[in-house]
Coordinates of C-alpha atoms in Angstrom, one line a residue:
X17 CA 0.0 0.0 0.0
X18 CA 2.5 2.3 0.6
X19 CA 4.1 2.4 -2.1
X20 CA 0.8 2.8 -4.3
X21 CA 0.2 5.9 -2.0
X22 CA 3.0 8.3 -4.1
X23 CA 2.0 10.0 -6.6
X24 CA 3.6 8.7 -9.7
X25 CA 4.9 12.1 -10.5
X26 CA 6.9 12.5 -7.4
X27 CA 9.7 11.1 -9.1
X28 CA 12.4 9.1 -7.3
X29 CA 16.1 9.9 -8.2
X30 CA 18.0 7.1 -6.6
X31 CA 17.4 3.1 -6.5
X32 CA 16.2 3.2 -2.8
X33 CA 13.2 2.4 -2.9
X34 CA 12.2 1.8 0.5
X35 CA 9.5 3.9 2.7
X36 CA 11.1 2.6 5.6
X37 CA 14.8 4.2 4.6
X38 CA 16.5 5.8 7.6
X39 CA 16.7 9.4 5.4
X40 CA 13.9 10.3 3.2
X41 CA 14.7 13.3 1.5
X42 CA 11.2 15.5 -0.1
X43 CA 12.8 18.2 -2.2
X44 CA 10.3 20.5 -4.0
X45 CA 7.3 23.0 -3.6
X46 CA 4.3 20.8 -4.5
X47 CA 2.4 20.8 -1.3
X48 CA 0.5 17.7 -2.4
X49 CA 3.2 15.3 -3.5
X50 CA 5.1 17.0 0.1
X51 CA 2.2 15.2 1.7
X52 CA 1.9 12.2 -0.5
X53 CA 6.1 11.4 0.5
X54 CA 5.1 11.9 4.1
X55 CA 1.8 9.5 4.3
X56 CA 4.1 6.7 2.6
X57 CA 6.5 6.7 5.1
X58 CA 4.2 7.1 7.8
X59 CA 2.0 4.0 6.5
X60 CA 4.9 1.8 5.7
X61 CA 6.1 2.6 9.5
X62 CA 2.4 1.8 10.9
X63 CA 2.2 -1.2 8.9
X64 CA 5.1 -2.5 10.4
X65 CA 4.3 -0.6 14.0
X66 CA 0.8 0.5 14.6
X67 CA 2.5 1.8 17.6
X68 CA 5.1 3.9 15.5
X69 CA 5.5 7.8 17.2
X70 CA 5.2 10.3 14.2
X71 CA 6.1 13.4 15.0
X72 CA 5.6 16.1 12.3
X73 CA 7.6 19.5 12.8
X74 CA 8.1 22.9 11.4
X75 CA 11.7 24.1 10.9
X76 CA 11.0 26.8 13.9
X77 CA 10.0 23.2 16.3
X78 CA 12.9 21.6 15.9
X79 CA 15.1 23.6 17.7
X80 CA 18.8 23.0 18.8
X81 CA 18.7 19.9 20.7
X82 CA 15.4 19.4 19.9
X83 CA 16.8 16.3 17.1
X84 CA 19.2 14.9 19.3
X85 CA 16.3 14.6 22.3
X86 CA 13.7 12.9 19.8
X87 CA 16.2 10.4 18.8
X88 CA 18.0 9.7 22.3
X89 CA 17.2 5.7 23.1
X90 CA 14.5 4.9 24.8
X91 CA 14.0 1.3 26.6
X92 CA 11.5 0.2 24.1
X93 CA 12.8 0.3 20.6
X94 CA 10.1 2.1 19.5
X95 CA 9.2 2.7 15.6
X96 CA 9.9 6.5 15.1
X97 CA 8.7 8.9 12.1
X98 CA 10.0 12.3 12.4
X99 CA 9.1 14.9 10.0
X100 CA 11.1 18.3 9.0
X101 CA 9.3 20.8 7.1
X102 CA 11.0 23.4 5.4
X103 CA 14.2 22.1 6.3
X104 CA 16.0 24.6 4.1
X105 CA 14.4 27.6 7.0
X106 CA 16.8 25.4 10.0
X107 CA 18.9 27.5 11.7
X108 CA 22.7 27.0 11.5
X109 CA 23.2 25.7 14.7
X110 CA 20.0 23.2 14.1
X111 CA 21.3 22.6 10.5
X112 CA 24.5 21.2 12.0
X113 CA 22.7 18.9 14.1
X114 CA 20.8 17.3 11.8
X115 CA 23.5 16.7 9.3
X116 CA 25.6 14.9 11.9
X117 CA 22.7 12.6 12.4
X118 CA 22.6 12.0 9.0
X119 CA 26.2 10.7 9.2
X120 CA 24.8 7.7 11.5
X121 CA 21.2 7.7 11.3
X122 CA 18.9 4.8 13.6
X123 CA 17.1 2.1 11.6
X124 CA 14.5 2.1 13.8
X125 CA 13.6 6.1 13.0
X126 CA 13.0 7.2 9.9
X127 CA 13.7 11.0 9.2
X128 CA 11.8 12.5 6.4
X129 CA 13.2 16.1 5.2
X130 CA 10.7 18.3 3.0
X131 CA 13.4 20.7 1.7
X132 CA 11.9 23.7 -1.2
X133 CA 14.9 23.2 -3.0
X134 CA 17.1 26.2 -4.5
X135 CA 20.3 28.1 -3.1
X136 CA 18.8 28.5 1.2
X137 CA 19.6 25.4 3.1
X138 CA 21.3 23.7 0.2
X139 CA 24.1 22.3 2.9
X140 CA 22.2 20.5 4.4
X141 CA 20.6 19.1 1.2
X142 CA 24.1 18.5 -0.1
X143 CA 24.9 16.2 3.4
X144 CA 21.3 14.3 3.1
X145 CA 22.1 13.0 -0.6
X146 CA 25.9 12.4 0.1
X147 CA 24.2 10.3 3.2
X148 CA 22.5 8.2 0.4
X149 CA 19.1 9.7 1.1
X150 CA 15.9 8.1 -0.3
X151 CA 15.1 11.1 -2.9
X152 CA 11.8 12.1 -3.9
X153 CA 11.6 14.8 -6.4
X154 CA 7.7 17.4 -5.7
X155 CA 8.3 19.8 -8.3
X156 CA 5.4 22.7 -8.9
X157 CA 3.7 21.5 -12.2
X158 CA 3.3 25.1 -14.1
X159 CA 3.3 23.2 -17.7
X160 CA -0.2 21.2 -18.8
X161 CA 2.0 18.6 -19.8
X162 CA 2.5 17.7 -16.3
X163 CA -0.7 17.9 -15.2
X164 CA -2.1 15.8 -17.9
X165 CA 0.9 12.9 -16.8
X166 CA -0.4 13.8 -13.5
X167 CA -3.9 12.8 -14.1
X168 CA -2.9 9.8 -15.9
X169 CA -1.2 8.4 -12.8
X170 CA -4.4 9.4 -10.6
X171 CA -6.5 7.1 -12.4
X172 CA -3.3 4.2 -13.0
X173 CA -3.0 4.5 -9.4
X174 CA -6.7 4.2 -8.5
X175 CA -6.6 0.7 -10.7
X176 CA -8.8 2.0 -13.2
X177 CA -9.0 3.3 -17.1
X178 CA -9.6 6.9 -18.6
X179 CA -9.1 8.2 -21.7
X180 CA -6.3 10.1 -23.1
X181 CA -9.7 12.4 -23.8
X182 CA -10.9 11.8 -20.5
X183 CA -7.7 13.1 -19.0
X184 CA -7.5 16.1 -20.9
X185 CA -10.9 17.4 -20.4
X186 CA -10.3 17.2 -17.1
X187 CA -7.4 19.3 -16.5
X188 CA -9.0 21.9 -19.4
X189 CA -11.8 21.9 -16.6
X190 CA -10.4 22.0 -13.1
X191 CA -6.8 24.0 -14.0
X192 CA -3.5 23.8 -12.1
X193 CA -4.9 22.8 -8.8
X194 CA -3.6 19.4 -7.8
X195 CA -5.1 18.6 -4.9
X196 CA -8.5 19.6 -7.0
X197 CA -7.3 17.1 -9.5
X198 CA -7.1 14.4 -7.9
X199 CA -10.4 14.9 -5.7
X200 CA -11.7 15.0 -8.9
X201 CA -10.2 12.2 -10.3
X202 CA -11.1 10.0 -6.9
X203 CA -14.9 11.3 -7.3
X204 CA -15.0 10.2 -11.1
X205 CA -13.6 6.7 -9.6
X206 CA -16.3 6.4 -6.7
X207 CA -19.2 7.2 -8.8
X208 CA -18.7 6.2 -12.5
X209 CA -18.4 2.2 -13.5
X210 CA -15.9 0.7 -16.0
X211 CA -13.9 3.4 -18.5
X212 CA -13.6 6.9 -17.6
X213 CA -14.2 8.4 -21.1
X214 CA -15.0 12.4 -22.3
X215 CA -18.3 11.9 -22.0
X216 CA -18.7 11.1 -18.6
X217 CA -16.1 14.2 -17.3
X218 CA -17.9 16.3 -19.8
X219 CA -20.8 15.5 -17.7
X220 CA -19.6 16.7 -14.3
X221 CA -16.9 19.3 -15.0
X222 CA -16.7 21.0 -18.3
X223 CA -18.0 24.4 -18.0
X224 CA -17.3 24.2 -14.6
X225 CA -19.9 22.7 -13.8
X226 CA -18.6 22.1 -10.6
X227 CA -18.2 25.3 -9.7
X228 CA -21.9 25.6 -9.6
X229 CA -22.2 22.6 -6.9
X230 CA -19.7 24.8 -5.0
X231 CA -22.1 28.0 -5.5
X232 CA -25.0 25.6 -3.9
X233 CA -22.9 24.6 -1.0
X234 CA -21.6 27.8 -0.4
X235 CA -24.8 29.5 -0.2
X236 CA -26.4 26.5 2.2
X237 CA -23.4 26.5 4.7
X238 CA -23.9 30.5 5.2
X239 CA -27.5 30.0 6.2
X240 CA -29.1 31.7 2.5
X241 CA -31.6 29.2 2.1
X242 CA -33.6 30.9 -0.6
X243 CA -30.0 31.5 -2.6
X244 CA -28.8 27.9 -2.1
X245 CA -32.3 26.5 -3.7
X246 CA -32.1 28.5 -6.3
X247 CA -28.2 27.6 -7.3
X248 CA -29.3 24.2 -6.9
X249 CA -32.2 24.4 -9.2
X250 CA -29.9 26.0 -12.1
X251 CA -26.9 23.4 -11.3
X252 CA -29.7 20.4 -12.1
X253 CA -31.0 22.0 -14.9
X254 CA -27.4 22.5 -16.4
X255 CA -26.8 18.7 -15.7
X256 CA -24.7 18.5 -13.1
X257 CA -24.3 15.3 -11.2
X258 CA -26.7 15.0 -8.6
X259 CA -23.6 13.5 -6.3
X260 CA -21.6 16.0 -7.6
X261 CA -24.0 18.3 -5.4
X262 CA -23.9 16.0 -2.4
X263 CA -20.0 15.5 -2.4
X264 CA -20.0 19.7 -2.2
X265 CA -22.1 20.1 0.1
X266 CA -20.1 17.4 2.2
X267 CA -16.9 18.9 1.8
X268 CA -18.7 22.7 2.6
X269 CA -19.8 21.2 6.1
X270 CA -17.0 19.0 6.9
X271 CA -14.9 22.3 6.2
X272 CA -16.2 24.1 9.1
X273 CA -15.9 21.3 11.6
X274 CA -12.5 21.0 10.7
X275 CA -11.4 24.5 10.9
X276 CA -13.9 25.1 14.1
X277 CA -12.0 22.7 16.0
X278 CA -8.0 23.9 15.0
X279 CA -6.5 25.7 17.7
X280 CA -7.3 29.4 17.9
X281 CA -4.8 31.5 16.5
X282 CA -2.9 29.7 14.4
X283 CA -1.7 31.4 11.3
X284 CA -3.1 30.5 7.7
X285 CA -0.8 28.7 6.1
X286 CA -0.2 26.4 9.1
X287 CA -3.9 25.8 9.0
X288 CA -3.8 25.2 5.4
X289 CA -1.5 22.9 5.9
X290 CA -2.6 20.7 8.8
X291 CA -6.3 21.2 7.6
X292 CA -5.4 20.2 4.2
X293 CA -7.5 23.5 2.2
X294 CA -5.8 26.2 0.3
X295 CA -4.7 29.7 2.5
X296 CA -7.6 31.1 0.5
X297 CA -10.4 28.9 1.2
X298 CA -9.4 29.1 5.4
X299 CA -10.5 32.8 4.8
X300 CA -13.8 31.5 3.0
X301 CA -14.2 29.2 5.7
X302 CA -13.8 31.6 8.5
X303 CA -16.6 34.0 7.3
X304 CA -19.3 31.1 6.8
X305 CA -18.5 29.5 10.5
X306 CA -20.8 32.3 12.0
X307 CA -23.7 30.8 13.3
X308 CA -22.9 27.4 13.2
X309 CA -22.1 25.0 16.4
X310 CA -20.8 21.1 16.6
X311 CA -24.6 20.1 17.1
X312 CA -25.4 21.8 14.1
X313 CA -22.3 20.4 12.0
X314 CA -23.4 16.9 13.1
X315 CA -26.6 17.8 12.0
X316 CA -25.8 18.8 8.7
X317 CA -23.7 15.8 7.8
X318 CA -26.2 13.4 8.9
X319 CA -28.9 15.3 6.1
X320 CA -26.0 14.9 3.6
X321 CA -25.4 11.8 3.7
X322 CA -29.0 11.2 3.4
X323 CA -29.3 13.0 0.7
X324 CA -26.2 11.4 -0.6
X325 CA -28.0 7.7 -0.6
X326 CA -31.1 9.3 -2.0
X327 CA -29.3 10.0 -5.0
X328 CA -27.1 6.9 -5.6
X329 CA -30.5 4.9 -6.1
X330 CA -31.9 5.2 -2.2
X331 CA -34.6 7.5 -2.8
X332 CA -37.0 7.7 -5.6
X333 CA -36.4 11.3 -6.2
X334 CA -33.3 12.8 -6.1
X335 CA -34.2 16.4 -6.6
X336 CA -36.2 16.3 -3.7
X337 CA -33.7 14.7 -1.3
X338 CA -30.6 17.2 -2.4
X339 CA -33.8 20.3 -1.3
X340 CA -34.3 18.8 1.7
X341 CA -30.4 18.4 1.9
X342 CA -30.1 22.1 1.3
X343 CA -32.8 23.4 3.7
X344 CA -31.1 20.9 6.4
X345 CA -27.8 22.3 5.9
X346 CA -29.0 26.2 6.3
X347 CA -31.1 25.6 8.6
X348 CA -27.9 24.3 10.8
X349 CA -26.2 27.2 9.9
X350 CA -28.4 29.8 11.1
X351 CA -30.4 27.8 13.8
X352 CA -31.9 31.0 15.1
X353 CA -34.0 31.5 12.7
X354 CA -35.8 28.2 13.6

């Protein structure tokens, strides 16, 4: 499993091929193959250790002796995963640290660097490949080429078959957003039997068409009932998937829980990172949390996902279940005004 769990475009550059390496070294600025090269590890470690200790840190954690402390023996030899982001941001005093470990690493840990790359830090990145680091390239795909081989690999991953049509419509439709990619790719699995063709992405995304199930989810999750009807009216006339609907309005509500329960007053792009959503959608998120309260996210989920059966073939009508979804929904949102 683990290895299936990369991305195919997160290219290796040496022949260790191991998750459970000592050094895995994550060079590059794509924040989802980052987190695709840190999953492996930590599911090749669990596999082997459901016991294993992750511990995932920011360059500013791991502080001078910090390293050495995580990696002192213990009397259990306890499975260990310990994660460095932005490695290349280390101070010099850290930096040294860490690249004498790398000189006699543990077996039992494995140490997983996510370095951007470039000029900063490149000591240290120098050290962890002379070390005979497990190297995983995370490059920013700006060319459509890459996104296309990207999308290929989604579906070759997922065990299924798309066409060289398929593939392209989709990136055409969603753009340079990886992580919206491969959701997209995933939902096209989940929901549509035997070959992926143009048709059948055609269906749910060109034109955007998703964007419209956003616009219906947007408008339920900030309590504007009348708004949220309405967008989902126009969004079935337009043919979008009815589960195309339910899937947004899922994500819309399971957005908020997440983000209601992250600590107060952590900064944006830690919570964009730990909460998986883009700096700009935590901003979104903020402004549409007003009003709502656990009770009502639980609510909401539970008229989702019964909405969500009554449109795979639970429910005789479909239109009528994703209403009731959408009245549900913001109704939880603004629950004073019954």
């Amino acid at each position: 499993m683990g290895r299936g769990m990369l991305d195919p475009m997160a290219t290796r550059k040496n022949s260790t091929d191991d998750p459970l390496a000592p050094i895995t070294l994550a060079v590059g600025q794509e924040d989802l193959l980052l987190d695709r090269a840190v999953r492996e590890v930590v599911t090749a470690a669990r596999a082997v250790d459901t016991d294993t200790d992750v511990r995932d840190l920011s360059s500013e954690q791991l502080q001078p002796g910090t390293l050495s402390e995580l990696t002192s023996p213990s009397l259990f030899s306890e499975r260990k995963v310990l994660v460095v982001r932005n490695a290349q941001d280390l101070s010099a005093e850290t930096a040294k640290e860490v690249k004498a470990y790398l000189a006699s690493p543990y077996e039992e840990i494995s140490l997983v660097l996510l370095h951007a790359g470039g000029v900063k830090g490149k000591g240290l990145l120098d050290a962890a490949r002379k070390a005979g680091a497990r190297e995983i390239a995370c490059p920013k795909m700006t060319k459509p080429a890459d996104r296309l081989s990207f999308v290929r690999g989604e579906f070759r991953t997922l065990g299924r078959s798309a066409t060289p049509e398929a593939c392209q419509t989709l990136v055409d439709a969603i753009g340079s957003d990886l992580r919206e990619l491969a959701s997209a790719a995933a939902q096209l699995c989940a929901d549509v039997e035997g070959t992926i063709d143009e048709a059948v992405v055609g269906r749910y995304y060109t034109g955007r068409a998703e964007a419209s199930s956003f616009t219906v989810a947007d408008r339920a999750v900030e309590g504007r009932a009348a708004e949220a009807l309405e967008a989902l009216r126009w969004s079935l006339s337009t043919g979008v998937a009815p589960v195309l609907i339910t899937s947004a309005l899922a994500q819309a509500v399971r957005a908020i829980g997440k983000l209601a329960s992250a600590p107060r007053g952590a900064r944006p792009g830690d919570l964009a990172r730990d909460l998986g959503m883009p700096p700009w959608k935590i901003d979104r998120v903020r402004q549409q949390m007003r009003g709502w309260s656990a009770d009502g996210v639980a609510d909401a989920l539970r008229a989702v996902a019964d909405a969500d059966a009554g449109v795979k073939g639970g429910g005789d009508d479909p239109e009528y279940a994703l209403e009731k979804a959408v009245v549900a929904v913001a109704r939880a949102a603004r629950p004073q005004r019954g």
